[in-house]
Coordinates of C-alpha atoms in Angstrom, one line a residue:
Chain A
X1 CA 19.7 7.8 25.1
X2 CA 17.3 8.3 27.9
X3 CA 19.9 8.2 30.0
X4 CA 21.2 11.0 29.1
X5 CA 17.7 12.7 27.9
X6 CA 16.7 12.9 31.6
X7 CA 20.5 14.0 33.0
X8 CA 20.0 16.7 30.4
X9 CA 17.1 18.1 32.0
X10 CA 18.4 17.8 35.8
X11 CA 20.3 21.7 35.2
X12 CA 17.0 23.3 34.2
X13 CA 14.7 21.3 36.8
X14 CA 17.5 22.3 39.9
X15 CA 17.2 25.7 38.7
X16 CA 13.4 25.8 38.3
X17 CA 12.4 23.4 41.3
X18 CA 15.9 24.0 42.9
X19 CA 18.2 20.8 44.1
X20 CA 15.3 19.8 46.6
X21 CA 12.8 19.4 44.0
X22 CA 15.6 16.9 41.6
X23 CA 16.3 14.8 44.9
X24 CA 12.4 14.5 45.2
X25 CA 11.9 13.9 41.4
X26 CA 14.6 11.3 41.1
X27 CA 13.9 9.7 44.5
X28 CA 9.9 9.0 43.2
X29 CA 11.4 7.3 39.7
X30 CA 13.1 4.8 41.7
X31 CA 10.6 4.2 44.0
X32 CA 8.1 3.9 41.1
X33 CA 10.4 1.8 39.4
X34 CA 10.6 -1.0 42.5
X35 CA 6.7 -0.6 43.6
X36 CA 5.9 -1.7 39.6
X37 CA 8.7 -5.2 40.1
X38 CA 6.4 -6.6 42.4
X39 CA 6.7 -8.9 45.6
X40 CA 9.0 -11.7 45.8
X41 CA 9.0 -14.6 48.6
X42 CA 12.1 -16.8 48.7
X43 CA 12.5 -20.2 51.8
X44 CA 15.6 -18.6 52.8
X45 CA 19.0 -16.7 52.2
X46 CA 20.2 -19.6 50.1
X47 CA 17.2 -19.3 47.7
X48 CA 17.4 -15.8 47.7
X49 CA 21.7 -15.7 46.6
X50 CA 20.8 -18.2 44.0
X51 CA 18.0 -16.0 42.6
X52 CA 20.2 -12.8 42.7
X53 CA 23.4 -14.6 41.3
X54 CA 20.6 -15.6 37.8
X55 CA 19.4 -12.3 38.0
X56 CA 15.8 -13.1 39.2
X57 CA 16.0 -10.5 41.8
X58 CA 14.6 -6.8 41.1
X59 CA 17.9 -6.0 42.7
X60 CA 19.4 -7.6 39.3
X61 CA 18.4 -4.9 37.1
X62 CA 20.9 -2.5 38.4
X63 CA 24.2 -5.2 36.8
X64 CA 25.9 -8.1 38.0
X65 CA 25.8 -8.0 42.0
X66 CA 27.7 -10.3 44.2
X67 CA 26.1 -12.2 47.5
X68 CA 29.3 -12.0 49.6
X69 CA 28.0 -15.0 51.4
X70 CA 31.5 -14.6 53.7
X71 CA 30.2 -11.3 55.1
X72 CA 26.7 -13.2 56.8
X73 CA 25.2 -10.5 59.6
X74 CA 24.3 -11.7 62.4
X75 CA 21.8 -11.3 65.1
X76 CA 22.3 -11.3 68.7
X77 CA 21.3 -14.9 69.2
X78 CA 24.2 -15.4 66.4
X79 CA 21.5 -16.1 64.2
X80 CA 22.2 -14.8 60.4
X81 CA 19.5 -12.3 59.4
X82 CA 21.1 -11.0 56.5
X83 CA 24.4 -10.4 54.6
X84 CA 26.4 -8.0 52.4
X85 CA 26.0 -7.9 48.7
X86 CA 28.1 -5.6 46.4
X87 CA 27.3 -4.0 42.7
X88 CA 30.2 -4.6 40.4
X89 CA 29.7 -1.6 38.2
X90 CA 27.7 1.1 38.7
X91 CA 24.8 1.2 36.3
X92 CA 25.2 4.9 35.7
X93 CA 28.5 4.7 34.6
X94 CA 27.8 3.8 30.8
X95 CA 25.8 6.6 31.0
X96 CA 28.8 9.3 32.5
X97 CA 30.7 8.1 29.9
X98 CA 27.9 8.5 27.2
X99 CA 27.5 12.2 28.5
X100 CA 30.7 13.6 28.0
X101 CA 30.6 12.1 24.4
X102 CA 27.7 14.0 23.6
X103 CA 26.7 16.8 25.5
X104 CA 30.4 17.4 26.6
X105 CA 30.0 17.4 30.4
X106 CA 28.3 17.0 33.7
X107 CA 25.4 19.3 34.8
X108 CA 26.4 21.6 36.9
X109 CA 23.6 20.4 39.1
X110 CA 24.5 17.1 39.5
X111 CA 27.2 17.5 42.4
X112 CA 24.8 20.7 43.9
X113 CA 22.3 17.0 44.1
X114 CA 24.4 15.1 45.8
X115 CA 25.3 17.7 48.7
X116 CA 22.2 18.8 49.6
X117 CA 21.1 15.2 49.5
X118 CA 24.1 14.3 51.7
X119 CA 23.3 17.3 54.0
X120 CA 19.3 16.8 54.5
X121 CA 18.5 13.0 53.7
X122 CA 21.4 11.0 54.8
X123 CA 25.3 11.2 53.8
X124 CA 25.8 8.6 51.4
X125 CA 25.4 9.8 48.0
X126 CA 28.7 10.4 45.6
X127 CA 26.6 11.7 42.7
X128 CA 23.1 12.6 42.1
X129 CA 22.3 9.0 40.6
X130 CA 23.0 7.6 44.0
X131 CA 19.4 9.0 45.1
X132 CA 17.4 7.2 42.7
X133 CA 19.6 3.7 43.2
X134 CA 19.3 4.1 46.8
X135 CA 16.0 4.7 47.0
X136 CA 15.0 2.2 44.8
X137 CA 17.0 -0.9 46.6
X138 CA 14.9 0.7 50.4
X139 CA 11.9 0.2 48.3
X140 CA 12.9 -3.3 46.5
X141 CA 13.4 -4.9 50.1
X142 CA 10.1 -3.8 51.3
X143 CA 8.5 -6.0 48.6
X144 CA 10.9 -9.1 49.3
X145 CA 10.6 -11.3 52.2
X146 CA 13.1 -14.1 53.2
X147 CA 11.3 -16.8 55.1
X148 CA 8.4 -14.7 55.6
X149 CA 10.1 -11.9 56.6
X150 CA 10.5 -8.5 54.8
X151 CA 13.4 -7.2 54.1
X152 CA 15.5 -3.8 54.6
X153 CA 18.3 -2.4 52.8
X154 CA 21.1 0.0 53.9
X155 CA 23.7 1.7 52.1
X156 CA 27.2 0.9 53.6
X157 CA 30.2 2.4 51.0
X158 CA 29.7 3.4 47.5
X159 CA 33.1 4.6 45.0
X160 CA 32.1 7.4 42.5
X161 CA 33.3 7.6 38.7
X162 CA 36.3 9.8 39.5
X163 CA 37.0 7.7 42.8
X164 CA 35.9 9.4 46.0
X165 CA 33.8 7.0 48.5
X166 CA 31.2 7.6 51.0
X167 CA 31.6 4.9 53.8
X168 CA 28.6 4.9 56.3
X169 CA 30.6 4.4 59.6
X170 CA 27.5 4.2 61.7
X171 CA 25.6 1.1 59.7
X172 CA 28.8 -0.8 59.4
X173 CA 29.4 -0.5 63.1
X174 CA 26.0 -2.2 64.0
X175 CA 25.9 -4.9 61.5
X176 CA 29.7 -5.8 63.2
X177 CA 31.7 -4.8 59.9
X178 CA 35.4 -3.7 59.8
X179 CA 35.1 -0.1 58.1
X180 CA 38.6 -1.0 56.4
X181 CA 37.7 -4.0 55.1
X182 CA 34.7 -2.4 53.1
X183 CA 37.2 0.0 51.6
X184 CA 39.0 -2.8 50.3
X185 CA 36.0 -4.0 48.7
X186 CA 35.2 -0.6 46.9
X187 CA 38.4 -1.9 45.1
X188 CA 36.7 -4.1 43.2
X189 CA 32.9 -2.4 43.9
X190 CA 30.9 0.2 42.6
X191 CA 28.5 0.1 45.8
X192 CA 28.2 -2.1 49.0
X193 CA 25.2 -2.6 50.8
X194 CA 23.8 -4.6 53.3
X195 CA 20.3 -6.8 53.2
X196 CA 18.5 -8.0 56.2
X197 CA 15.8 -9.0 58.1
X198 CA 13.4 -6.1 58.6
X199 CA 14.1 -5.3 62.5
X200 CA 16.5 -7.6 63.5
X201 CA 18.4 -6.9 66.5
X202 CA 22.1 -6.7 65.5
X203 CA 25.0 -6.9 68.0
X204 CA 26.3 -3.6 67.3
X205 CA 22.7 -1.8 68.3
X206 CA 22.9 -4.1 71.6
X207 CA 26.2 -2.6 72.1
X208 CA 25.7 0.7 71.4
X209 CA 22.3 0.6 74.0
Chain B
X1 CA 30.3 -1.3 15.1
X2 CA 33.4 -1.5 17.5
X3 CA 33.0 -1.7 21.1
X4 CA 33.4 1.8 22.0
X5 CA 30.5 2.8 20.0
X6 CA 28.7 0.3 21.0
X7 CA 29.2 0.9 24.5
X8 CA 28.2 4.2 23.4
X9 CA 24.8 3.4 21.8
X10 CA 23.7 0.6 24.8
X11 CA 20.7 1.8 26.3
X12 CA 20.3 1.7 30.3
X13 CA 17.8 -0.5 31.2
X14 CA 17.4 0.4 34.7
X15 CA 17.0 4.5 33.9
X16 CA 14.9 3.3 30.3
X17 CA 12.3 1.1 32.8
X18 CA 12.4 3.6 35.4
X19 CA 11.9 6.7 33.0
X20 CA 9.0 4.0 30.9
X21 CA 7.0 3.4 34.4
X22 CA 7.6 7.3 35.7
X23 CA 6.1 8.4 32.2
X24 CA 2.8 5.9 33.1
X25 CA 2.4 7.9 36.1
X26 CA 2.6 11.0 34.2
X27 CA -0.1 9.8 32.2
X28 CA -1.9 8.3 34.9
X29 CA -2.5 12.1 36.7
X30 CA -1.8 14.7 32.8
X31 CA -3.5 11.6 30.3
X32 CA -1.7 11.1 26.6
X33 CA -1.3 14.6 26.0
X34 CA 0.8 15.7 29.5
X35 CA 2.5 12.4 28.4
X36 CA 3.4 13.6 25.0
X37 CA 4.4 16.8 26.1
X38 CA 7.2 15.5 28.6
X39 CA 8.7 13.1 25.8
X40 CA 9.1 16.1 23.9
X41 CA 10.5 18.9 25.9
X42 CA 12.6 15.7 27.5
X43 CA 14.2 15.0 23.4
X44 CA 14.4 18.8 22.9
X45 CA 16.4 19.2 26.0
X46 CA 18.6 16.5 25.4
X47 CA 19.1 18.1 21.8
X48 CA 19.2 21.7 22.7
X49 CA 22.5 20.6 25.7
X50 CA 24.4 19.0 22.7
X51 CA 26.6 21.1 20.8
X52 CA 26.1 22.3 17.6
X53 CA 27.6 20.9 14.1
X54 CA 28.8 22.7 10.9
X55 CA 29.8 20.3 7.6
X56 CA 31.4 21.9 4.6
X57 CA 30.3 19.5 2.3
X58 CA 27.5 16.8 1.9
X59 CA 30.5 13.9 2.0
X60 CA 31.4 15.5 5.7
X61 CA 28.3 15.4 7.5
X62 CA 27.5 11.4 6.2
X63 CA 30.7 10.9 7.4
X64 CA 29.9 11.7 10.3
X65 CA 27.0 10.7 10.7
X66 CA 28.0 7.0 10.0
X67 CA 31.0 6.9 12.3
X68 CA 28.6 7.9 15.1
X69 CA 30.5 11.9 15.5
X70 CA 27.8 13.7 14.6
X71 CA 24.9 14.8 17.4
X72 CA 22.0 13.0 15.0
X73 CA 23.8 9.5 15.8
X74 CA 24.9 9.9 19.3
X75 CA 22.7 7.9 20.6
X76 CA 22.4 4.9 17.6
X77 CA 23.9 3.1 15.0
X78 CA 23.4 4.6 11.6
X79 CA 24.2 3.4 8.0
X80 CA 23.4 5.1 4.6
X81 CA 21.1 3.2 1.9
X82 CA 21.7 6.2 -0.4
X83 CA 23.5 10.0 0.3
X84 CA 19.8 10.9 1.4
X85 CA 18.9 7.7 3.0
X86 CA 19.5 6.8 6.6
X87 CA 18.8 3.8 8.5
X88 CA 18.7 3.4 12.0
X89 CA 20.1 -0.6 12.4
X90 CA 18.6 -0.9 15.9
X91 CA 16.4 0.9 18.4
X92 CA 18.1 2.5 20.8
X93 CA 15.5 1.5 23.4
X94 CA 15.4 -2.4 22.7
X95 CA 16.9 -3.5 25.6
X96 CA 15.1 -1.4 28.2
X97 CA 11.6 -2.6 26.2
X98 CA 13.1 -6.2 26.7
X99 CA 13.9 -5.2 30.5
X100 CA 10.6 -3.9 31.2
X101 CA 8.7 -7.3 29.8
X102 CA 11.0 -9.7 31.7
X103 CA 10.6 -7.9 34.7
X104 CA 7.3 -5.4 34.6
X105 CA 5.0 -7.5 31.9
X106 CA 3.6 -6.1 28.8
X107 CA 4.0 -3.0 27.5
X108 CA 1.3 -0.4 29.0
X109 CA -1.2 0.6 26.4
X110 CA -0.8 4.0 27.4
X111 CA 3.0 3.6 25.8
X112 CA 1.1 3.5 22.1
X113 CA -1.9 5.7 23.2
X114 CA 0.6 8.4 23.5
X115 CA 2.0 7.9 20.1
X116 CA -1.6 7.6 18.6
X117 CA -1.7 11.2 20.1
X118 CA 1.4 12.5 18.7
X119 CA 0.5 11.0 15.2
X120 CA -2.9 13.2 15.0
X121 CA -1.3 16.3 16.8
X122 CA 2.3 16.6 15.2
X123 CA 3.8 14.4 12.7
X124 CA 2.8 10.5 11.9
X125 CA 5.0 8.2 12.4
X126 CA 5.7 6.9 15.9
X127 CA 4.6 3.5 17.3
X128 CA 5.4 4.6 20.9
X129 CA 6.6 6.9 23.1
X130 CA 9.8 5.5 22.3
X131 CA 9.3 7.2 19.0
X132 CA 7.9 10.4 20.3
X133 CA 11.6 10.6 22.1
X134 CA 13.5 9.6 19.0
X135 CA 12.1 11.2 16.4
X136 CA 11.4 14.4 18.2
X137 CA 15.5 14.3 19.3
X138 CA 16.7 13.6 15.6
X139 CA 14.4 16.7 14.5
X140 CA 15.7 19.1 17.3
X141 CA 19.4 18.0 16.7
X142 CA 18.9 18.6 12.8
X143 CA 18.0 22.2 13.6
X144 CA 21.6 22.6 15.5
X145 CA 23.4 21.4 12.1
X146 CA 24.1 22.9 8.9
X147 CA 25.6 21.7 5.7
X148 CA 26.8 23.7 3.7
X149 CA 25.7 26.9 5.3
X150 CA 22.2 25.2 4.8
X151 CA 19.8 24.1 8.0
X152 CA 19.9 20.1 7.8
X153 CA 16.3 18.2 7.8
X154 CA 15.1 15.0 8.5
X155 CA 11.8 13.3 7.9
X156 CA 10.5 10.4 8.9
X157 CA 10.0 7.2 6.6
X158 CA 9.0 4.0 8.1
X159 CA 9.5 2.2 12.2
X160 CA 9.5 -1.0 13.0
X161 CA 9.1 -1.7 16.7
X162 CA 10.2 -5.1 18.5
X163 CA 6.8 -6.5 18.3
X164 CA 7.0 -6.6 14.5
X165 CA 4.6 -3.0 14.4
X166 CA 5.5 -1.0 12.0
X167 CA 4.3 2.2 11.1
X168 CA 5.1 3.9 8.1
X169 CA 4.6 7.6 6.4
X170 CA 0.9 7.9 4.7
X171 CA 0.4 6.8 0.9
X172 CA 0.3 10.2 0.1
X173 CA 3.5 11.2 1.5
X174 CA 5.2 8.5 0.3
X175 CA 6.1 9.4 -3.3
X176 CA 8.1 12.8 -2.1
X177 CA 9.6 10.8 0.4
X178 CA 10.9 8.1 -1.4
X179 CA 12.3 10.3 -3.8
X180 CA 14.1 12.6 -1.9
X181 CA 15.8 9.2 0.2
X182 CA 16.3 7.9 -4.0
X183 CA 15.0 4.8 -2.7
X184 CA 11.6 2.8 -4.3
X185 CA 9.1 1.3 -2.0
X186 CA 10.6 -2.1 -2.7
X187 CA 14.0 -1.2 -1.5
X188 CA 12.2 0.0 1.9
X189 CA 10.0 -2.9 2.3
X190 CA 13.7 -4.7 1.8
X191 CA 14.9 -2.1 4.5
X192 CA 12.8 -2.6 6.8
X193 CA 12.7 -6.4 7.1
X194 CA 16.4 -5.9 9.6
X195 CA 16.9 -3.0 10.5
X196 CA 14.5 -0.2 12.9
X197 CA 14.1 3.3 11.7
X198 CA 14.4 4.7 8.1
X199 CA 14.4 8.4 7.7
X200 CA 15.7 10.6 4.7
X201 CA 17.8 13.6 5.4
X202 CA 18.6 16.8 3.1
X203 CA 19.1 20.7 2.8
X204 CA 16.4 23.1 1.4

């Protein structure tokens, strides 16, 4: 219900505080959202899969997301300083579907959200709910460190409720990652993203310099 | 309840906890009233955006209203004790209170402050702001239905919140209440001891 409650009020706020001012007001609930789950310290990537396969994680609370502990990035020692982990369902979907059941449709606003988000912040958003997942998962890495190390994460591909996808070319190129092989996985994903060591030197950014 | 409509119903914990700690900072900078005031524009929004309902007969709208079509039950699963009598099986809310506990901790005070507020100010009845949301929706979405060519109201019996608080009309409310749902106080106290929310409903 509150779901929908605060979906309801993004037409009025875009047209009051225009699509700027819902990017900024959905962008602050997830990072409040992340600061308030608190720090967690794991011995390493193993501890850390476990913990996110029970759902200890803050990353948990968005559904069921999958470690896929055959996708390990690496640095450019070849050590592995992160890996790719993908959200089966996205956790606004329930709520899409709870919309057009009872307010009938969509805001208006909601695709206006995503654009200008895509234009001035970064392009990676398929709906306006991406901002406030996104945001939230940048802030949830800050506040977990791997072996004493913080954490960062980055948005690779993400697969909308009526099917269009936003792959993120550039990030998949310097973690080393096959931009076909990520569109496979939005077969079976709602969102793929990658989690690593905050400023590790991947391969790809050696190449690329 | 078949699994549509509960799919339907399900809360979503990550937008309820978000929305819950977003409100605290609301309160934190506009205290209980700025508080109150979102939760209420936010459930008049939301009812206001829903379309509204006309029933030809009493028999339509609880028909309705039980199978989940009407705008009063979108949101929650709703049986009826008597024609007058509605019952509200399960907060709405309930999993994104448990998801805040497991993963914030206890419930901020601030989230019953703001529903002490809204019991001396408006109407009393709520035990948090997770009242001040539902009950302020299920008023707004009874002005956008008529029965019988007749504006539909609602008032608020009796809440019981997860952590077994329960707040119920004043004594002196009570007997008008009760009679008007065409239950006793026995048959609430009966009510209340499974299911969350009892409210009566009728035309003027």
């Amino acid at each position: 219900m509150l779901d929908v409650a605060l979906v309801s009020l993004i037409q009025d706020m875009s047209e009051k505080a225009g699509v700027e001012g819902t990017i900024q007001y959905w962008a602050r609930v997830g990072e409040s959202l992340a600061k308030r789950m608190g720090k967690e310290a794991y011995m390493g990537w193993p501890s850390f899969n476990v913990a996110l396969r029970e759902g200890r994680t803050a990353f948990s609370i968005e559904g069921s997301v999958t470690a896929l502990t055959d996708l390990a990035i690496t640095d450019v020692d070849g050590d592995v300083v992160g890996y790719i982990y993908a959200l089966e369902t996205c956790v606004f979907n329930p709520t899409i579907v709870r919309i057009r059941y009872s307010v009938g449709e969509l805001p208006r606003a909601d695709s206006a959200v995503a654009e200008e988000y895509n234009n001035s912040v970064r392009d990676t958003a398929v709906c306006n709910f991406c901002v406030i997942h996104q945001r939230f998962r940048e802030e949830v890495a800050k506040n977990i460190s791997i072996a004493d190390q913080s954490l960062d994460c980055v948005q690779l591909a993400n697969r909308g409720f009526s099917g269009e996808t936003k792959i993120t070319e550039d990030a998949l190129k310097k973690i080393g990652i096959n931009p076909e092989y990520v569109r496979s996985l939005l077969r079976n994903y709602a969102c793929v993203y990658a989690i690593m060591m905050r400023g590790a030197r991947l391969k790809g950014e050696s190449e690329e310099a | 309840m078949n699994e549509r409509r509960k799919f339907l119903i399900d809360d979503n914990p990550f937008v309820d906890v978000a929305a819950c700690l977003f409100l605290e900072d609301i309160a934190d900078k506009q205290g209980a009233s700025g508080m109150n005031n979102y939760l209420v524009s936010l459930a008049t929004s939301l009812a206001k955006s829903m379309p509204e309902e006309e029933y030809r007969t009493w028999d339509q709208f609880l028909d309705s209203l039980v199978k989940g079509e009407s705008i009063i039950s979108a949101f929650e699963d709703v049986i009826t004790i008597t024609p007058h009598c509605a019952v509200t099986t399960k907060c709405p809310f309930t999993k994104g209170w448990q998801e805040y506990t497991k993963r914030i901790g206890t419930f901020s005070p601030i989230h019953s402050a703001v529903a002490e507020y809204y019991n001396s100010v408006y109407k009393p009845g709520t035990i948090n702001s997770m009242c001040i949301i539902h009950q302020t929706f299920r008023n707004a979405a009874a002005d956008r239905i008529k029965v019988a060519g007749k504006p539909l109201k609602i008032g608020q019996i009796a809440a019981v919140w997860e952590d077994v608080n329960r707040k119920i009309a004043p004594d002196e409310w009570m007997p008008i209440l009760l009679e008007k749902a065409q239950i006793s106080r026995t048959d609430l106290n009966m009510i209340l001891r499974n299911n969350a929310d009892v409210w009566v409903m009728y035309t003027d």
